[in-house]
Short mmCIF file of C-alpha atoms and ligand atoms in Angstrom, two decimals:
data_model
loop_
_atom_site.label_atom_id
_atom_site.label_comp_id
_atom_site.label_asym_id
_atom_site.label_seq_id
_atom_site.Cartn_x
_atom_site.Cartn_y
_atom_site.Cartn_z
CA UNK A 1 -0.03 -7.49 -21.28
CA UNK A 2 -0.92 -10.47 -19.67
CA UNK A 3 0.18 -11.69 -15.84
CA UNK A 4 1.23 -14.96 -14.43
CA UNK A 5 1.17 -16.48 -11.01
CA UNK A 6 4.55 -16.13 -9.09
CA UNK A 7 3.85 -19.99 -8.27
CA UNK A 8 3.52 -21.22 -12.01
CA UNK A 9 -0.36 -22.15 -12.00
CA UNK A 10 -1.91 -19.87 -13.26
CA UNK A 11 -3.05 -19.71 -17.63
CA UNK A 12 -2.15 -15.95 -18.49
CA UNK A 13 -5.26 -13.18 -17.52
CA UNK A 14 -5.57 -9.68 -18.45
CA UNK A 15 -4.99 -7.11 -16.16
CA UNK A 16 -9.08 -6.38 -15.13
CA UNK A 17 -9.68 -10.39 -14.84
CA UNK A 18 -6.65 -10.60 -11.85
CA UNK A 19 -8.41 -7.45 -9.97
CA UNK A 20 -11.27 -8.98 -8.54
CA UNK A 21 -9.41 -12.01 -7.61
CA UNK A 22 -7.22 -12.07 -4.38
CA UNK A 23 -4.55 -14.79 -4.68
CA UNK A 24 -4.05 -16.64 -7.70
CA UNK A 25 -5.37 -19.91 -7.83
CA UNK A 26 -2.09 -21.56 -6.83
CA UNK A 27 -1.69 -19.46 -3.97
CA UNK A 28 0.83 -17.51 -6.00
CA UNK A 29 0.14 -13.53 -6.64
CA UNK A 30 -0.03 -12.03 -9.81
CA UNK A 31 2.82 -10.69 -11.84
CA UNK A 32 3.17 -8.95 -15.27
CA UNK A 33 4.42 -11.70 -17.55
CA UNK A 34 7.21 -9.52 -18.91
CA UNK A 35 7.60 -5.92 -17.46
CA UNK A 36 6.77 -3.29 -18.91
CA UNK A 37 9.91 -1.00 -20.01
CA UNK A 38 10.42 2.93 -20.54
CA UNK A 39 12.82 4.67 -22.73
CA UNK A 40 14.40 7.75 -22.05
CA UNK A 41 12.63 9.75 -24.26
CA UNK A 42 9.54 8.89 -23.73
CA UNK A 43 10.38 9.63 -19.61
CA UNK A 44 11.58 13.70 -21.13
CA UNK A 45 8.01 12.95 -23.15
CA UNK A 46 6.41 12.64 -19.58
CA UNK A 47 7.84 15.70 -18.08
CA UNK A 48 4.68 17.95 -19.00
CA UNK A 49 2.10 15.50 -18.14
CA UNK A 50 -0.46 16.10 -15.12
CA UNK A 51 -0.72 13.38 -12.73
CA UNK A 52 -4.15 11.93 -13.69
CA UNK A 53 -1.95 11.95 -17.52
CA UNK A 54 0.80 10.48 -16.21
CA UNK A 55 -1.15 7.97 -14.50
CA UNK A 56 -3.04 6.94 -17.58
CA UNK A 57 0.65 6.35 -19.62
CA UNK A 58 2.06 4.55 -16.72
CA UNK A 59 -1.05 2.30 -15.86
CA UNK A 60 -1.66 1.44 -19.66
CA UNK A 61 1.53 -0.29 -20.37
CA UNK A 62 0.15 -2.73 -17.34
CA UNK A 63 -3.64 -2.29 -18.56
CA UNK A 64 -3.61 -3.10 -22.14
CA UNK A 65 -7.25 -4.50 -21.93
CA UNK A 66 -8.59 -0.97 -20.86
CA UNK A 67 -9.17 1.51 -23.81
CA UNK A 68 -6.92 4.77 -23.15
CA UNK A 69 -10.43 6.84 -22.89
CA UNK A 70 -11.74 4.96 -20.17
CA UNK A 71 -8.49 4.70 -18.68
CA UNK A 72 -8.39 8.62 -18.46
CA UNK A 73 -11.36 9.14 -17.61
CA UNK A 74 -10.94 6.64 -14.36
CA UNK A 75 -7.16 8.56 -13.36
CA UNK A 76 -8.82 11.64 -13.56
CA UNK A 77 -12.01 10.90 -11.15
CA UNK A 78 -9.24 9.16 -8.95
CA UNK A 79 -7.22 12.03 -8.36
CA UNK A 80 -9.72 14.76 -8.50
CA UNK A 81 -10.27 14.92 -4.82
CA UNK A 82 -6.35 15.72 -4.48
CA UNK A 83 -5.35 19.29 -4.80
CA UNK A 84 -3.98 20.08 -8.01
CA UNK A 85 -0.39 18.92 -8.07
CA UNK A 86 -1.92 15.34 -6.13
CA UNK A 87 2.06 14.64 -5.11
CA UNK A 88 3.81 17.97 -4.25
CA UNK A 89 7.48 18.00 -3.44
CA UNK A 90 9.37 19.69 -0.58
CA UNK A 91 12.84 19.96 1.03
CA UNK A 92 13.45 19.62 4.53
CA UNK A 93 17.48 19.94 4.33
CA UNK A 94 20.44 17.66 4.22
CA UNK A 95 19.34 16.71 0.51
CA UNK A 96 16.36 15.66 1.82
CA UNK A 97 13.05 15.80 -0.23
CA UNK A 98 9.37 14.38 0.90
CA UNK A 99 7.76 13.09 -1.42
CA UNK A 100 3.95 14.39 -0.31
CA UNK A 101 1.34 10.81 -0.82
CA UNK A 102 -0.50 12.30 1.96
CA UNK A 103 -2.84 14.99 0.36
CA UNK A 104 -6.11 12.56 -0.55
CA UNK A 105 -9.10 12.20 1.86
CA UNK A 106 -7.86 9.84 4.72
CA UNK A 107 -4.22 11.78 5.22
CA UNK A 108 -2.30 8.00 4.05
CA UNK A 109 -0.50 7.16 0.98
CA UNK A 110 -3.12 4.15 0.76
CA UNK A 111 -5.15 6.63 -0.92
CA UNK A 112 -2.99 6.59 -3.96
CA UNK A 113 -3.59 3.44 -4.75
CA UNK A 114 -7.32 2.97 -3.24
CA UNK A 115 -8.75 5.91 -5.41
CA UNK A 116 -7.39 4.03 -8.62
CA UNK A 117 -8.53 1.04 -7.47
CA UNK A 118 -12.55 2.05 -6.87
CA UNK A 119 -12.75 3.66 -10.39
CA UNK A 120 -10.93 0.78 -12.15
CA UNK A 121 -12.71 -2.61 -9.73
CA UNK A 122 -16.34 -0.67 -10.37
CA UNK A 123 -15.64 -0.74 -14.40
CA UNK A 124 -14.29 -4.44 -14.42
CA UNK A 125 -17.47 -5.55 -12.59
CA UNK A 126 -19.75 -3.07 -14.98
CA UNK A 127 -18.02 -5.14 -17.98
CA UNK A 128 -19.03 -8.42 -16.16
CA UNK A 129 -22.37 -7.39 -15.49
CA UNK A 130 -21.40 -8.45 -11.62
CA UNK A 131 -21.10 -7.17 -8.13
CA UNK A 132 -18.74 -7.52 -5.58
CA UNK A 133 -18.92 -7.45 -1.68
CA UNK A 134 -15.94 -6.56 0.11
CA UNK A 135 -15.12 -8.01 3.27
CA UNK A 136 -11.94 -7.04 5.05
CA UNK A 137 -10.78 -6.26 8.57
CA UNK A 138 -8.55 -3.30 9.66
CA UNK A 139 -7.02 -1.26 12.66
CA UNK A 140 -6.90 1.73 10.57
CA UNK A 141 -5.52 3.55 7.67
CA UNK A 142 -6.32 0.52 4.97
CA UNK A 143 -9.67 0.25 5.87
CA UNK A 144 -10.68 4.39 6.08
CA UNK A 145 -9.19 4.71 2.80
CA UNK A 146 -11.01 1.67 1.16
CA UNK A 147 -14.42 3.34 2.42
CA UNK A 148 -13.16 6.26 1.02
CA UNK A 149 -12.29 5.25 -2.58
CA UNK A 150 -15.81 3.00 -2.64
CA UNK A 151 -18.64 4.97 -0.90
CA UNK A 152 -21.45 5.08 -3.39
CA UNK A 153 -20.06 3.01 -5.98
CA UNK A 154 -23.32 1.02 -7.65
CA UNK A 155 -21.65 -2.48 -7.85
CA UNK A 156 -19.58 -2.64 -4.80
CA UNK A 157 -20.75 -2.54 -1.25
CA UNK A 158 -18.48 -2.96 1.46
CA UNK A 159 -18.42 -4.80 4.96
CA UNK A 160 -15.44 -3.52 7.25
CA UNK A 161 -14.54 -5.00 10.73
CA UNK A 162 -12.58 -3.04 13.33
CA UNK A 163 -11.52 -3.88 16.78
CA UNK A 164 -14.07 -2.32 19.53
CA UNK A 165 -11.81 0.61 21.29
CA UNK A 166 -8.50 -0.47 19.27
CA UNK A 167 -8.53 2.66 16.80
CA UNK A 168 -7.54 6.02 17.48
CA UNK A 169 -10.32 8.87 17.55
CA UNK A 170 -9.47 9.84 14.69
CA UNK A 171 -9.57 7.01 12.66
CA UNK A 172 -12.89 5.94 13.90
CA UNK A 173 -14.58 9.23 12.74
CA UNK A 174 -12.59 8.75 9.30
CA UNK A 175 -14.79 5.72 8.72
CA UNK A 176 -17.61 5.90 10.81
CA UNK A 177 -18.70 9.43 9.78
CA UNK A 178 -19.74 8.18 6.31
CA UNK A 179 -23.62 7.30 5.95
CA UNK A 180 -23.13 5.80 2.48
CA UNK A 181 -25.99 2.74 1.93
CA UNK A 182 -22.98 0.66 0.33
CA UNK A 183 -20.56 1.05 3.42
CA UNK A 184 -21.10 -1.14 6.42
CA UNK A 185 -19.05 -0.80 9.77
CA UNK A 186 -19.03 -3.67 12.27
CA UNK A 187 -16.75 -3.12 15.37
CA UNK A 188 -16.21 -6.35 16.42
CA UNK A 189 -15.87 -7.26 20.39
CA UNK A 190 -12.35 -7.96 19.54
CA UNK A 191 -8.63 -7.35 18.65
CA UNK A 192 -7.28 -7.17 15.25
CA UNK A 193 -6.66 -10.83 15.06
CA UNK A 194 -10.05 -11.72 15.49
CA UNK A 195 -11.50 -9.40 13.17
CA UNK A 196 -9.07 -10.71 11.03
CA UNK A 197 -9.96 -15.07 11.98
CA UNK A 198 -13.63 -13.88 11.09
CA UNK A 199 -12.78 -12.92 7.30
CA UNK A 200 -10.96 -15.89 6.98
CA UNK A 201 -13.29 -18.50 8.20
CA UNK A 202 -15.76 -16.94 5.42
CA UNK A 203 -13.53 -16.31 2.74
CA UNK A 204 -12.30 -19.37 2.81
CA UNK A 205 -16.30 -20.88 2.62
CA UNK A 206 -15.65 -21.17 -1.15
CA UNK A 207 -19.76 -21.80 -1.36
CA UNK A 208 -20.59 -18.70 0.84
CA UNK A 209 -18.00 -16.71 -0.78
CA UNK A 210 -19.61 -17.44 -4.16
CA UNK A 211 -22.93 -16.98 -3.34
CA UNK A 212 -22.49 -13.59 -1.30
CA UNK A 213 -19.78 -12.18 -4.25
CA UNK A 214 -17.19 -11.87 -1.62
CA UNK A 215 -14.20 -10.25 -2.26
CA UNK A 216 -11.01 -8.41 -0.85
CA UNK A 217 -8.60 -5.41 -1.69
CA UNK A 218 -5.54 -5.88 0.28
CA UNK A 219 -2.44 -4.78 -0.02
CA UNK A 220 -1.41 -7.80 -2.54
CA UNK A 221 -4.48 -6.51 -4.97
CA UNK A 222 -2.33 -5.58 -8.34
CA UNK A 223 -4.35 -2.19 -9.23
CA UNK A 224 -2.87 -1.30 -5.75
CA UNK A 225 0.61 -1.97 -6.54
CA UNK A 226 0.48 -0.42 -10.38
CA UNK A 227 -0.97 2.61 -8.95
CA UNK A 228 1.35 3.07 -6.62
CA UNK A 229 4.38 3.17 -9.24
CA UNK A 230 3.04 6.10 -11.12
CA UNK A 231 4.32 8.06 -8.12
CA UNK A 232 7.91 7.28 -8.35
CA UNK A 233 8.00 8.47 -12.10
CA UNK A 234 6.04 11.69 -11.11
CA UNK A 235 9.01 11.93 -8.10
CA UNK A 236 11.90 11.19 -10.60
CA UNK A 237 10.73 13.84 -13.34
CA UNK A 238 10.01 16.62 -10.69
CA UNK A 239 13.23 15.69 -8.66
CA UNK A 240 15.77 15.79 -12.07
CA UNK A 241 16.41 18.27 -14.78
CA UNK A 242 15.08 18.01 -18.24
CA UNK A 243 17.86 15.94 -20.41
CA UNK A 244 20.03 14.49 -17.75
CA UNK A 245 19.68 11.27 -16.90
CA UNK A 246 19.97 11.52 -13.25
CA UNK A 247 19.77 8.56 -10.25
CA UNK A 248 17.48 9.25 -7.31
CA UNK A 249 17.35 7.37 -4.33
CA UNK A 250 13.88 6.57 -2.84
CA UNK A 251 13.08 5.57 1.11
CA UNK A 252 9.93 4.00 1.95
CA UNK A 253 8.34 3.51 5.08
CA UNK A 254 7.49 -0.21 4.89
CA UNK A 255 5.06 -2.64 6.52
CA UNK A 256 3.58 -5.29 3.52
CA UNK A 257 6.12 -4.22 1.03
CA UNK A 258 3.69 -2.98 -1.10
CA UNK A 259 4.57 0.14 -1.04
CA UNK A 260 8.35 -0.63 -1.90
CA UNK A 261 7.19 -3.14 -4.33
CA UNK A 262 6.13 -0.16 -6.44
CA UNK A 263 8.99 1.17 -6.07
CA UNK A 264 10.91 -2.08 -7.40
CA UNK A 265 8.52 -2.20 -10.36
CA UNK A 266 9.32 1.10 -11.30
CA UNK A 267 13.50 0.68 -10.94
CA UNK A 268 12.54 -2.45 -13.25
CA UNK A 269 10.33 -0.48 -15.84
CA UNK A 270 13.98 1.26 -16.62
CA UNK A 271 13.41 4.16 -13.92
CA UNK A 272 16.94 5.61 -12.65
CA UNK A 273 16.65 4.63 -9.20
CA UNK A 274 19.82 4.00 -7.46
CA UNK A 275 18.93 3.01 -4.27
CA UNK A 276 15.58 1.97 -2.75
CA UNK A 277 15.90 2.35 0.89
CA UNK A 278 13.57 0.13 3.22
CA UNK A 279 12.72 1.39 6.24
CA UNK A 280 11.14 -0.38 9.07
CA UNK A 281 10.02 0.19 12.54
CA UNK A 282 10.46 -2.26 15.74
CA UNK A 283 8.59 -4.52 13.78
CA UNK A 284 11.74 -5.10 11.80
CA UNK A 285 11.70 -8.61 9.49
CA UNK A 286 12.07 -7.28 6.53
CA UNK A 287 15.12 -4.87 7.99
CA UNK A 288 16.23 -8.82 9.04
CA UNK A 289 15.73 -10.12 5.73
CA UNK A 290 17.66 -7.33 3.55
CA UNK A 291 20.43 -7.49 5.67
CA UNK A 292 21.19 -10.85 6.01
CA UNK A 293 19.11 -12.92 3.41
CA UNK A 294 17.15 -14.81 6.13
CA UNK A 295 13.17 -14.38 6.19
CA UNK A 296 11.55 -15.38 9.46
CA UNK A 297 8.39 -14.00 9.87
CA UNK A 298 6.86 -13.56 13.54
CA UNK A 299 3.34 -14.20 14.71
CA UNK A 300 0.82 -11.81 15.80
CA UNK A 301 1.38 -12.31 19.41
CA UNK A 302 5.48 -11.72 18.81
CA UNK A 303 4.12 -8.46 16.93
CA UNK A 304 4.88 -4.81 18.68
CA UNK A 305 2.25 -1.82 18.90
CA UNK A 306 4.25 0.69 17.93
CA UNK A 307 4.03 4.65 17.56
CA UNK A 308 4.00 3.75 13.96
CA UNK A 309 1.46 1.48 13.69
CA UNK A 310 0.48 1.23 9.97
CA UNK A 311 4.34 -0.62 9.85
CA UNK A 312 3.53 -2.98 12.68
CA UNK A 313 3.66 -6.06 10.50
CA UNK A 314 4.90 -10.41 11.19
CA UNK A 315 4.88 -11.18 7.52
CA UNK A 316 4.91 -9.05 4.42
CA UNK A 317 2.96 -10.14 1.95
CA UNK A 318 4.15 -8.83 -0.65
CA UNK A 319 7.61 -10.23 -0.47
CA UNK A 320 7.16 -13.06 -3.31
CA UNK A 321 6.98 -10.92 -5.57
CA UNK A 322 10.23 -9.81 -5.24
CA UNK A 323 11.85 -13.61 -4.35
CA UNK A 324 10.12 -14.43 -7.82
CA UNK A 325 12.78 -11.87 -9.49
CA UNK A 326 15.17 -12.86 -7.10
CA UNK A 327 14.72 -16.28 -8.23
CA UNK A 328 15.24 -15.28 -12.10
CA UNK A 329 11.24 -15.45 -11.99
CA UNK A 330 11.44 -19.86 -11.52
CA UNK A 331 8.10 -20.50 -9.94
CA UNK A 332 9.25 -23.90 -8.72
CA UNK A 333 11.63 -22.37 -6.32
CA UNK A 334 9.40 -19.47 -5.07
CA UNK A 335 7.29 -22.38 -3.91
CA UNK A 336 10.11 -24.36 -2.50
CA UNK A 337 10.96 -21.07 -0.44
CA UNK A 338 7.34 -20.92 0.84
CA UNK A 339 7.30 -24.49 1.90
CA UNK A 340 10.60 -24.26 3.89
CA UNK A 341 8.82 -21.34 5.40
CA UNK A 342 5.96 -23.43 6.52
CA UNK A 343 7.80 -26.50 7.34
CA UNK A 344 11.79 -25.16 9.03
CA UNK A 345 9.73 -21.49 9.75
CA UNK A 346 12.08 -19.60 7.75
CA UNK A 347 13.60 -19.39 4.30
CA UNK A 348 17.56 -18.84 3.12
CA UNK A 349 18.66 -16.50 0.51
CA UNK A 350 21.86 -15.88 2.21
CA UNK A 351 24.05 -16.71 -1.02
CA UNK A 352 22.11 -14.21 -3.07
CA UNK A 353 22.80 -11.74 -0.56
CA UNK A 354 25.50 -9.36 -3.04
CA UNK A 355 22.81 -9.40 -5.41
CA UNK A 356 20.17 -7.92 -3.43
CA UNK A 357 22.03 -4.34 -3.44
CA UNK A 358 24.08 -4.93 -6.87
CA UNK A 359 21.15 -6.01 -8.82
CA UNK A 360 17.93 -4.48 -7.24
CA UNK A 361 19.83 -1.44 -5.46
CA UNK A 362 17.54 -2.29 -1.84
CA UNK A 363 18.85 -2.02 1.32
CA UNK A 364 17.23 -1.20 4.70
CA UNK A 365 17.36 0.12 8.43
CA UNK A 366 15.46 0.38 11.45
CA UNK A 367 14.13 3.21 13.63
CA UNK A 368 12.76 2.96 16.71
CA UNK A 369 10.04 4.96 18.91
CA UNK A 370 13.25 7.46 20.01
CA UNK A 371 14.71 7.39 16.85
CA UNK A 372 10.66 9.07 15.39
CA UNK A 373 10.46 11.66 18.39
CA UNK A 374 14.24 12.95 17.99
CA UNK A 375 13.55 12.67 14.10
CA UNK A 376 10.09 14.76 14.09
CA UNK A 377 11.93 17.56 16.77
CA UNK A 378 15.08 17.48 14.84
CA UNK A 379 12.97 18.04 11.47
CA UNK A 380 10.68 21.01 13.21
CA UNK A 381 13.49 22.85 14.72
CA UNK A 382 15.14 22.69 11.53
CA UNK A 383 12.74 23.68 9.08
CA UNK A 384 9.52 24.20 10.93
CA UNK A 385 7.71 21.46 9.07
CA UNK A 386 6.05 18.20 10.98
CA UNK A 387 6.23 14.82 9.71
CA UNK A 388 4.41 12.33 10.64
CA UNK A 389 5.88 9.05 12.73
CA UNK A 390 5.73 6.51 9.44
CA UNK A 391 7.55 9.76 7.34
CA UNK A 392 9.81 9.98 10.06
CA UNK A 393 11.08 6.88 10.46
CA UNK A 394 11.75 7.24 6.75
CA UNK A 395 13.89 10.30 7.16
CA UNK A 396 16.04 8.51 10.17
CA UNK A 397 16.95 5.78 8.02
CA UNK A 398 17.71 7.78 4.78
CA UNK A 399 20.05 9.52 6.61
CA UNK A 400 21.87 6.52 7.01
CA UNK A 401 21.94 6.03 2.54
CA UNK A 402 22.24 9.77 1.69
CA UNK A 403 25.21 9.34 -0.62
CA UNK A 404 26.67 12.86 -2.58
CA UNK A 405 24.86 13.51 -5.99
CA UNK A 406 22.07 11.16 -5.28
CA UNK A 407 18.59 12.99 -4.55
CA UNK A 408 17.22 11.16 -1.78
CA UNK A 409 13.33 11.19 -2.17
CA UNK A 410 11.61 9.87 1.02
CA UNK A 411 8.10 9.31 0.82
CA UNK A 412 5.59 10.79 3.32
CA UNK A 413 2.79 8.13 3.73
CA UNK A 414 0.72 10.41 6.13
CA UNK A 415 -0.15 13.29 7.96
CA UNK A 416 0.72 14.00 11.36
CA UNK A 417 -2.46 14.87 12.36
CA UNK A 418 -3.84 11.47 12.03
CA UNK A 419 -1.26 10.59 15.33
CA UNK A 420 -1.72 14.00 17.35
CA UNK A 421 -0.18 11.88 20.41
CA UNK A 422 3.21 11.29 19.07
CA UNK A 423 3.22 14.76 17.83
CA UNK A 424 2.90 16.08 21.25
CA UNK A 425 4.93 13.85 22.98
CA UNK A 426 7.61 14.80 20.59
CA UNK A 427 7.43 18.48 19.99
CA UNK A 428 4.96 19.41 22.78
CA UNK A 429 2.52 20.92 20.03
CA UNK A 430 -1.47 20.27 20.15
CA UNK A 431 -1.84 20.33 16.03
CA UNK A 432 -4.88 22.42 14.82
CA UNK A 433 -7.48 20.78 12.89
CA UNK A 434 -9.19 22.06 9.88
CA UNK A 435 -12.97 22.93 9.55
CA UNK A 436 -13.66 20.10 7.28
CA UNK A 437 -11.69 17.63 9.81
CA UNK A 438 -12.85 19.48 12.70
CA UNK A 439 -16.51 18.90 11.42
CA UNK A 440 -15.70 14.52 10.65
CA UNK A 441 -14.73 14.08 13.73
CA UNK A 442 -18.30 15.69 15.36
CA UNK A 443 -20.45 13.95 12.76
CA UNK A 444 -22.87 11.33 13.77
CA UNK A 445 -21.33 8.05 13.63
CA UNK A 446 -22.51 5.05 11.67
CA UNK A 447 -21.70 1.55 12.92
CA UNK A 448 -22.98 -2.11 13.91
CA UNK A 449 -21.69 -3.51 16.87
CA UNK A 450 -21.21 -7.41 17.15
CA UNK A 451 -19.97 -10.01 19.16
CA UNK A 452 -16.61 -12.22 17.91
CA UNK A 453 -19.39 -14.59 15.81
CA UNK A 454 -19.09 -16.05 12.53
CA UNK A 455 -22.53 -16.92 12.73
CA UNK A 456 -24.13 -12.72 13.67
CA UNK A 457 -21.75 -12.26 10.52
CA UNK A 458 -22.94 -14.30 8.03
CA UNK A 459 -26.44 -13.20 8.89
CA UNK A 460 -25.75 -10.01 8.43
CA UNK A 461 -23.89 -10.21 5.24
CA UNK A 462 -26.87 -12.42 3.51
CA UNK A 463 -29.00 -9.68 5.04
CA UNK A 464 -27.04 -6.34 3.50
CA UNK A 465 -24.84 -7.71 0.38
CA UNK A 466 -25.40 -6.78 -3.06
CA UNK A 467 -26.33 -9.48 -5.21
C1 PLP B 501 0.32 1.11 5.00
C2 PLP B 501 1.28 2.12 5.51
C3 PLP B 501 2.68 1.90 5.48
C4 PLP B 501 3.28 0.60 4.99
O1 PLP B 501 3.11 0.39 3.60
P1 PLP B 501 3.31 -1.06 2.95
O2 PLP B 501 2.83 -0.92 1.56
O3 PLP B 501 2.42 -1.99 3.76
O4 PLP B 501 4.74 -1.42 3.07
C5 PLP B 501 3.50 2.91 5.92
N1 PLP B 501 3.00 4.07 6.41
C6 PLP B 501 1.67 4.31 6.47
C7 PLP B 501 1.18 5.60 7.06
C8 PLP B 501 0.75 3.35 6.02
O5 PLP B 501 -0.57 3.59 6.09
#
């Protein structure tokens, strides 16, 4: 298996050489160059598989350059900090099912993907005989659960900037409370956006980048997005009966459309899914996009902060991807479409608007702060269970799609008690901690604080980075 670049440029690469590269050289992203398919029988085949198994059957039809031992070996380190289901199901009613993504060491569904991604980025550099230096920026979950996944890995170290007083409690003490050598925390005496101008301005220092092994996994980074489809088979075979060859419907709580993306893979792999549902916050382009064909991204100041906050996206990354299929995978017009974007500020796919439900079964809603407080009482009072406000904007919009027959799986990217706040202005409940979370959130902290300057940066990257 071999991948190409959504904007043509790109000679073919195995899956481990795209990994420790961000964008393609074109600018494009990386995409199987034919995808992968599954037959019915082999999906009844996967029925008695554990996750970590599964996982190494679905991830080596995209890894073909990673021997199956190795590849086991990596899915089962990944998912051994999960409890031993890693994705349990649960009803909460109406033909509702969450689909649990939640249950890894930062409460997010970016662990899914993360813990994959540490075990499979640290044996692509051992095979190089490199080392890699991540610089990224975060508000929150992305960056917690990239700490996570990497903390005493030998070949990676990792430089993370956060906005001074911009993260919850809670999320500071989920990345702060490590003392790993390889994991460095700079709070920046900024917002977001700064934090964010900072990792530009050096990743885009081709010479500094090359020298200091700079690198990035966001949410375009492909071992993200193959990880994350393993979970929609797992879904499917726990969510259908042995033989039949039943639809599901999936909702997904959406902010880069990675996430969803996975989800679209899968559906395209030969998956039954009937309907992926998209569900966005405020923050709605995407919501914009599905319904009416029209992509206009925002900017960062036109962005909300929402009770939902790992949604709060202007642009979604991962949308070319999709356009490429849209597109009947021509790379000439993906990049037509992203230079109408740059030039007129949006791009047109109103006339392929049928297809977008008839071909690729997406559609999409919005919910909005009142919409995730009536949602998380309506779900307590109901069945006693709390949902976070990501899951729960799920839920309000798959209400909208339920459709008779037609499981409708909605994933649960976190736990509430990573947003105690909403949870209490909702349901009036102060949420109990456990011991071990009880005892992160009193550890000593471990952070360097710095002022909004490329050049305090640089210095201490050359000072700290692995080489
Ligand atoms: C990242 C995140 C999302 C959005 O996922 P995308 O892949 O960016 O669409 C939704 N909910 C939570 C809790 C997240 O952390």
């Amino acid at each position: 298996m071999q991948y190409i670049s959504t904007r043509g440029g790109m000679q073919p690469l195995p899956y481990c050489e795209t990994l420790l590269e961000g964008l393609a050289p074109d600018g494009g992203l990386a995409v199987p160059e034919t995808m992968p398919t599954v037959d019915g029988e082999t999906l009844e085949r996967w029925r008695a598989l554990t996750y970590p198994q599964l996982a190494t059957e679905v991830l080596g039809l995209f890894a073909s350059d990673i021997p199956r031992a190795d590849l086991a070996r990596m899915t089962a380190a990944a998912y051994d900090p999960f409890p031993e289901e890693v994705v349990p199901l649960r009803s909460i009613g109406d033909d509702l099912t969450l689909v649990g993504l939640s249950e890894g060491p930062t409460l997010a569904f970016k662990d899914m993907a993360m813990q994959f991604l540490g075990e499979v980025v640290e044996y692509a550099l051992e095979r190089r005989g490199s080392v890699l230096n991540i610089l990224g920026a975060t508000s929150g979950d992305t960056g917690s659960a990239a700490e996570h996944a990497l903390r005493g890995k030998d070949r990676i170290s990792v430089f993370m900037l956060s906005p001074k007083g911009r993260m919850s409690a809670f999320q500071r003490a989920q990345m702060f409370s490590l003392a790993d050598d390889n994991i460095h925390n700079i709070v920046v005496d900024g917002v977001f956006d700064d934090c964010q101008n900072l990792v530009k301005v050096l990743a885009g220092d081709l010479d500094f980048k090359r020298t200091q092994h700079l690198g990035a996994v966001n949410s375009i980074n492909l071992a993200r997005i193959t990880a994350q489809t393993v979970y929609y088979f797992w879904a499917w075979l726990r969510a259908t009966d042995a033989g039949g060859w039943t639809e599901v419907s999936f909702t997904v709580p959406s902010g880069n459309f990675g996430n969803i993306l996975s989800g679209f893979f899968a559906k395209q792999m030969g998956l039954p899914i009937r309907r992926l549902v998209l569900a966005a916050n405020e923050n709605n382009v995407l919501d914009e996009f599905f319904r009416t064909g029209v992509y206009r991204p925002r900017s960062a100041a036109q962005t909300l902060a929402t009770s939902s906050p790992s949604m709060d996206i202007s642009k979604a990354s991962n949308l070319e991807r999709f356009i490429f299929e849209l597109v009947g995978r021509d790379a000439s017009r993906v990049v037509s479409a992203w230079s109408e974007l740059e030039t007129q500020g949006y791009f047109d796919f109103t006339a392929e608007l049928a297809r977008f439900v008839d071909e690729f079964g997406i559609v999409s809603g919005t919910s909005t702060h009142d919409d995730r407080l009536a949602t998380i009482k309506a779900v307590y009072e109901a069945t006693g269970d709390i949902i976070d406000p990501h899951t729960a904007d799920g839920v309000k919009v798959a209400r909208e799609y339920v459709e008779p027959g037609v499981p409708m799986l909605v994933l649960e990217t976190a736990k509430p008690q990573k947003f105690a706040d909403t949870i209490r202005e909702a349901i009036g409940i102060e949420l109990e901690y456990s011991a071990e979370l009880r005892s992160m959130l009193d550890a000593p902290q471990h952070k360097t604080e710095m002022a909004d300057d490329e050049h305090d940066l640089r210095a201490f990257i050359e000072a700290h980075a692995l080489r």
